Amino acid sequence: MSKMLIFTAPSGAGKTTIVRHLLNTFPVLSFSVSATTRKQRPHEQDGYDYHFITKNDFIKRIDTGGFVEWEEVYEGLYYGTLHSEVDRLWTAGKHIIFDIEVKGATTIKKAYPEESLVVFVKPPSEEVLFSRLRERNTESPDSLAKRIARAAEELTYENSFDYVLLNDDLDTALAEAEQVTRDFLNL
Ligand code: ADP
Ligand code: 5GP
């Protein structure tokens, strides 16, 4: 049976870094490419990192029941998991790995309690989280401020999920993420 491995955390905690490492390490995993209305970052590829779509298109898909879950993560910016994406990967017999925020992770866990494992990626401190976000250098001052404002609330979800993965030393966190994946998928 296919399973769902969900990584969640505040922006900047290291989800993308960990998820990309696991995708490179375990070929049985496939990434659930979310839809978003935010602007594409220079190094990102449409259809690989996200399906970059317009707000009109996003709202049309909400109205036609196209999403497993969706959230207005930041004011005016929508992100969501498409049914078509999950169905495609499931039909291909893949285990699915997700990088989504805490509310979406909660929704998927409720919808698929048996099939899913939610891992909360915990930064060592708020200060380290904010400095990682700043040093990533991908956000405008306005976007950075929105992410920092949301982070405190997201950090309160730490104990709402199946597993807490501390991301302090990166190599340690990656090794632990590999072990969690092996245990969950019986590899
Ligand atoms: P998220 O996907 O949760 O927003 P990223 O994976 O983009 O987070 O990580 C945010 C930034 O922090 C990136 O620049 C990444 O290279 C860096 N980073 C991730 N994990 C660590 C770590 N353990 N130590 C130092 N820097 C890290
Ligand atoms: P970013 O703009 O940094 O790529 O993502 C912002 C936040 O949105 C991150 O916490 C990311 O995990 C989350 N996110 C990405 N895709 C989805 C999705 O499909 N659904 C939900 N609920 N959140 C998502």
Short mmCIF file of C-alpha atoms and ligand atoms in Angstrom, two decimals:
data_model
loop_
_atom_site.label_atom_id
_atom_site.label_comp_id
_atom_site.label_asym_id
_atom_site.label_seq_id
_atom_site.Cartn_x
_atom_site.Cartn_y
_atom_site.Cartn_z
CA MET A 1 0.00 0.00 0.00
CA SER A 2 1.19 3.49 -0.81
CA LYS A 3 1.95 5.76 2.12
CA MET A 4 2.13 9.50 2.74
CA LEU A 5 5.15 11.06 4.45
CA ILE A 6 4.38 14.64 5.37
CA PHE A 7 7.01 17.20 6.43
CA THR A 8 5.68 20.31 8.07
CA ALA A 9 7.21 23.30 9.92
CA PRO A 10 7.43 27.07 9.81
CA SER A 11 9.04 28.54 6.71
CA GLY A 12 12.84 28.39 7.03
CA ALA A 13 12.98 25.35 9.36
CA GLY A 14 14.53 23.17 6.65
CA LYS A 15 11.63 21.16 5.14
CA THR A 16 12.69 21.64 1.55
CA THR A 17 16.32 20.71 2.30
CA ILE A 18 15.26 17.53 4.11
CA VAL A 19 12.58 16.52 1.61
CA ARG A 20 14.93 16.96 -1.38
CA HIS A 21 17.55 14.84 0.40
CA LEU A 22 15.04 12.05 1.02
CA LEU A 23 13.89 12.17 -2.61
CA ASN A 24 17.51 11.73 -3.71
CA THR A 25 18.07 8.90 -1.22
CA PHE A 26 14.88 6.86 -1.66
CA PRO A 27 13.71 6.34 -5.26
CA VAL A 28 10.43 4.85 -3.97
CA LEU A 29 9.39 8.36 -2.88
CA SER A 30 7.70 10.91 -5.14
CA PHE A 31 7.09 14.55 -4.33
CA SER A 32 3.57 15.92 -4.20
CA VAL A 33 3.90 19.05 -6.33
CA SER A 34 1.56 21.63 -4.79
CA ALA A 35 -0.25 24.37 -6.64
CA THR A 36 0.50 27.94 -5.56
CA THR A 37 -0.31 31.49 -6.56
CA ARG A 38 2.98 32.91 -5.26
CA LYS A 39 5.66 34.13 -7.65
CA GLN A 40 8.18 31.60 -8.92
CA ARG A 41 11.66 32.05 -7.37
CA PRO A 42 14.56 32.22 -9.85
CA HIS A 43 15.89 28.69 -9.18
CA GLU A 44 12.43 27.04 -9.17
CA GLN A 45 10.88 25.03 -11.99
CA ASP A 46 7.19 25.02 -12.80
CA GLY A 47 5.79 21.50 -12.41
CA TYR A 48 8.77 20.40 -10.29
CA ASP A 49 8.84 22.69 -7.24
CA TYR A 50 5.24 23.85 -7.65
CA HIS A 51 2.50 24.20 -10.21
CA PHE A 52 2.54 27.99 -10.47
CA ILE A 53 -1.00 29.07 -11.30
CA THR A 54 -3.03 32.28 -11.24
CA LYS A 55 -5.39 33.21 -8.42
CA ASN A 56 -8.36 32.84 -10.82
CA ASP A 57 -7.30 29.34 -11.76
CA PHE A 58 -6.75 28.46 -8.08
CA ILE A 59 -10.24 29.67 -7.11
CA LYS A 60 -11.78 27.75 -10.02
CA ARG A 61 -10.11 24.58 -8.74
CA ILE A 62 -11.40 25.22 -5.20
CA ASP A 63 -14.92 25.60 -6.60
CA THR A 64 -14.71 22.38 -8.61
CA GLY A 65 -13.37 20.34 -5.66
CA GLY A 66 -9.88 20.02 -7.11
CA PHE A 67 -7.99 20.16 -3.79
CA VAL A 68 -7.35 17.56 -1.07
CA GLU A 69 -6.51 20.60 1.08
CA TRP A 70 -5.65 24.24 0.48
CA GLU A 71 -4.72 27.24 2.65
CA GLU A 72 -4.26 30.97 2.22
CA VAL A 73 -0.84 30.60 3.84
CA TYR A 74 0.06 34.29 3.58
CA GLU A 75 -2.36 37.11 2.86
CA GLY A 76 -3.44 36.76 -0.78
CA LEU A 77 -1.15 33.75 -1.39
CA TYR A 78 -2.78 30.35 -1.85
CA TYR A 79 -1.18 26.90 -1.65
CA GLY A 80 -2.87 23.53 -2.07
CA THR A 81 -2.55 19.80 -2.68
CA LEU A 82 -4.34 18.72 -5.87
CA HIS A 83 -6.41 15.52 -5.97
CA SER A 84 -5.02 14.97 -9.47
CA GLU A 85 -1.46 14.98 -8.08
CA VAL A 86 -2.16 12.50 -5.27
CA ASP A 87 -4.20 10.22 -7.57
CA ARG A 88 -1.46 10.22 -10.22
CA LEU A 89 1.26 9.21 -7.75
CA TRP A 90 -0.98 6.73 -5.97
CA THR A 91 -1.94 5.05 -9.24
CA ALA A 92 1.76 4.78 -10.10
CA GLY A 93 2.23 2.88 -6.81
CA LYS A 94 4.52 5.58 -5.33
CA HIS A 95 4.90 6.60 -1.72
CA ILE A 96 4.19 10.31 -1.57
CA ILE A 97 6.28 12.91 0.28
CA PHE A 98 4.79 16.34 1.09
CA ASP A 99 6.24 19.72 2.12
CA ILE A 100 3.27 21.65 3.49
CA GLU A 101 2.37 24.00 6.36
CA VAL A 102 0.83 22.86 9.63
CA LYS A 103 -2.88 23.27 8.86
CA GLY A 104 -2.67 21.42 5.56
CA ALA A 105 -0.70 18.65 7.30
CA THR A 106 -3.48 18.37 9.90
CA THR A 107 -6.12 18.09 7.15
CA ILE A 108 -4.25 15.33 5.30
CA LYS A 109 -3.60 13.42 8.52
CA LYS A 110 -7.35 13.50 9.27
CA ALA A 111 -8.24 12.37 5.75
CA TYR A 112 -5.65 9.54 5.70
CA PRO A 113 -4.95 8.60 9.35
CA GLU A 114 -3.67 5.10 8.61
CA GLU A 115 -1.61 5.88 5.51
CA SER A 116 0.17 9.02 6.71
CA LEU A 117 3.02 10.03 9.03
CA VAL A 118 3.48 13.71 9.87
CA VAL A 119 6.97 14.89 10.82
CA PHE A 120 7.32 18.34 12.39
CA VAL A 121 10.71 19.89 11.59
CA LYS A 122 11.78 21.89 14.64
CA PRO A 123 14.35 24.69 14.39
CA PRO A 124 16.77 25.01 17.35
CA SER A 125 15.29 28.43 18.23
CA GLU A 126 13.26 31.27 16.73
CA GLU A 127 16.46 33.28 16.29
CA VAL A 128 18.10 30.54 14.23
CA LEU A 129 14.90 30.10 12.20
CA PHE A 130 14.76 33.77 11.31
CA SER A 131 18.45 33.97 10.46
CA ARG A 132 18.10 30.92 8.14
CA LEU A 133 15.18 32.58 6.42
CA ARG A 134 17.13 35.83 5.99
CA GLU A 135 20.26 34.04 4.78
CA ARG A 136 18.27 31.99 2.23
CA ASN A 137 17.88 35.34 0.51
CA THR A 138 14.73 34.42 -1.39
CA GLU A 139 12.24 36.82 0.17
CA SER A 140 11.47 40.50 -0.20
CA PRO A 141 11.40 42.45 3.11
CA ASP A 142 7.58 42.27 3.04
CA SER A 143 7.48 38.52 2.39
CA LEU A 144 10.14 37.91 5.08
CA ALA A 145 8.07 39.87 7.61
CA LYS A 146 4.96 37.78 6.78
CA ARG A 147 6.86 34.54 7.26
CA ILE A 148 8.33 35.65 10.59
CA ALA A 149 4.92 36.82 11.81
CA ARG A 150 3.39 33.43 11.02
CA ALA A 151 6.25 31.34 12.45
CA ALA A 152 5.41 31.85 16.14
CA GLU A 153 1.92 30.38 15.64
CA GLU A 154 3.25 27.50 13.55
CA LEU A 155 5.79 26.62 16.26
CA THR A 156 2.89 25.97 18.67
CA TYR A 157 1.93 22.94 16.53
CA GLU A 158 5.10 21.09 17.54
CA ASN A 159 3.29 18.48 19.63
CA SER A 160 0.30 17.99 17.32
CA PHE A 161 1.95 15.47 14.99
CA ASP A 162 3.52 12.00 14.91
CA TYR A 163 7.20 12.87 15.14
CA VAL A 164 9.38 15.89 16.01
CA LEU A 165 12.64 16.14 14.07
CA LEU A 166 15.11 18.68 15.43
CA ASN A 167 17.02 20.37 12.61
CA ASP A 168 20.07 21.82 14.35
CA ASP A 169 23.10 20.11 12.82
CA LEU A 170 22.03 19.34 9.26
CA ASP A 171 23.84 16.01 8.82
CA THR A 172 22.33 14.71 12.07
CA ALA A 173 18.85 15.80 10.98
CA LEU A 174 19.24 14.19 7.54
CA ALA A 175 20.38 10.89 9.09
CA GLU A 176 17.42 10.92 11.47
CA ALA A 177 15.01 11.74 8.62
CA GLU A 178 16.40 8.75 6.70
CA GLN A 179 15.80 6.49 9.70
CA VAL A 180 12.24 7.75 10.16
CA THR A 181 11.59 7.08 6.46
CA ARG A 182 13.05 3.55 6.60
CA ASP A 183 10.96 2.70 9.66
CA PHE A 184 7.75 4.10 8.19
CA LEU A 185 8.17 2.44 4.78
CA ASN A 186 9.67 -0.79 6.17
CA LEU A 187 12.79 -0.39 4.00
P1 ADP B 1 11.81 25.47 4.45
O1 ADP B 1 11.57 24.62 3.25
O2 ADP B 1 11.29 24.83 5.72
O3 ADP B 1 11.30 26.88 4.29
P2 ADP B 1 14.64 25.40 3.68
O4 ADP B 1 14.92 23.96 3.45
O5 ADP B 1 14.47 26.29 2.49
O6 ADP B 1 13.37 25.60 4.69
O7 ADP B 1 15.80 25.95 4.63
C1 ADP B 1 15.92 27.35 4.94
C2 ADP B 1 17.39 27.78 4.80
O8 ADP B 1 18.16 27.21 5.89
C3 ADP B 1 18.05 27.31 3.51
O9 ADP B 1 18.92 28.32 3.06
C4 ADP B 1 18.82 26.05 3.95
O10 ADP B 1 19.94 25.84 3.13
C5 ADP B 1 19.22 26.39 5.38
N1 ADP B 1 19.28 25.22 6.29
C6 ADP B 1 18.44 24.16 6.37
N2 ADP B 1 18.79 23.32 7.37
C7 ADP B 1 19.89 23.87 7.96
C8 ADP B 1 20.74 23.48 9.07
N3 ADP B 1 20.53 22.37 9.77
N4 ADP B 1 21.76 24.29 9.39
C9 ADP B 1 21.98 25.42 8.69
N5 ADP B 1 21.24 25.85 7.65
C10 ADP B 1 20.20 25.09 7.29
P1 5GP B 2 7.15 28.62 0.22
O1 5GP B 2 6.50 29.87 -0.33
O2 5GP B 2 8.28 28.94 1.17
O3 5GP B 2 7.51 27.63 -0.84
O4 5GP B 2 6.04 27.89 1.11
C1 5GP B 2 5.36 28.57 2.12
C2 5GP B 2 4.66 27.59 2.99
O5 5GP B 2 3.58 26.95 2.28
C3 5GP B 2 5.56 26.45 3.49
O6 5GP B 2 5.30 26.23 4.86
C4 5GP B 2 5.12 25.28 2.64
O7 5GP B 2 5.36 24.07 3.29
C5 5GP B 2 3.64 25.57 2.51
N1 5GP B 2 2.99 24.82 1.42
C6 5GP B 2 3.52 24.45 0.23
N2 5GP B 2 2.65 23.74 -0.49
C7 5GP B 2 1.52 23.63 0.27
C8 5GP B 2 0.26 22.98 0.08
O8 5GP B 2 -0.02 22.35 -0.93
N3 5GP B 2 -0.63 23.09 1.07
C9 5GP B 2 -0.37 23.76 2.23
N4 5GP B 2 -1.32 23.77 3.15
N5 5GP B 2 0.80 24.39 2.43
C10 5GP B 2 1.74 24.32 1.48
#
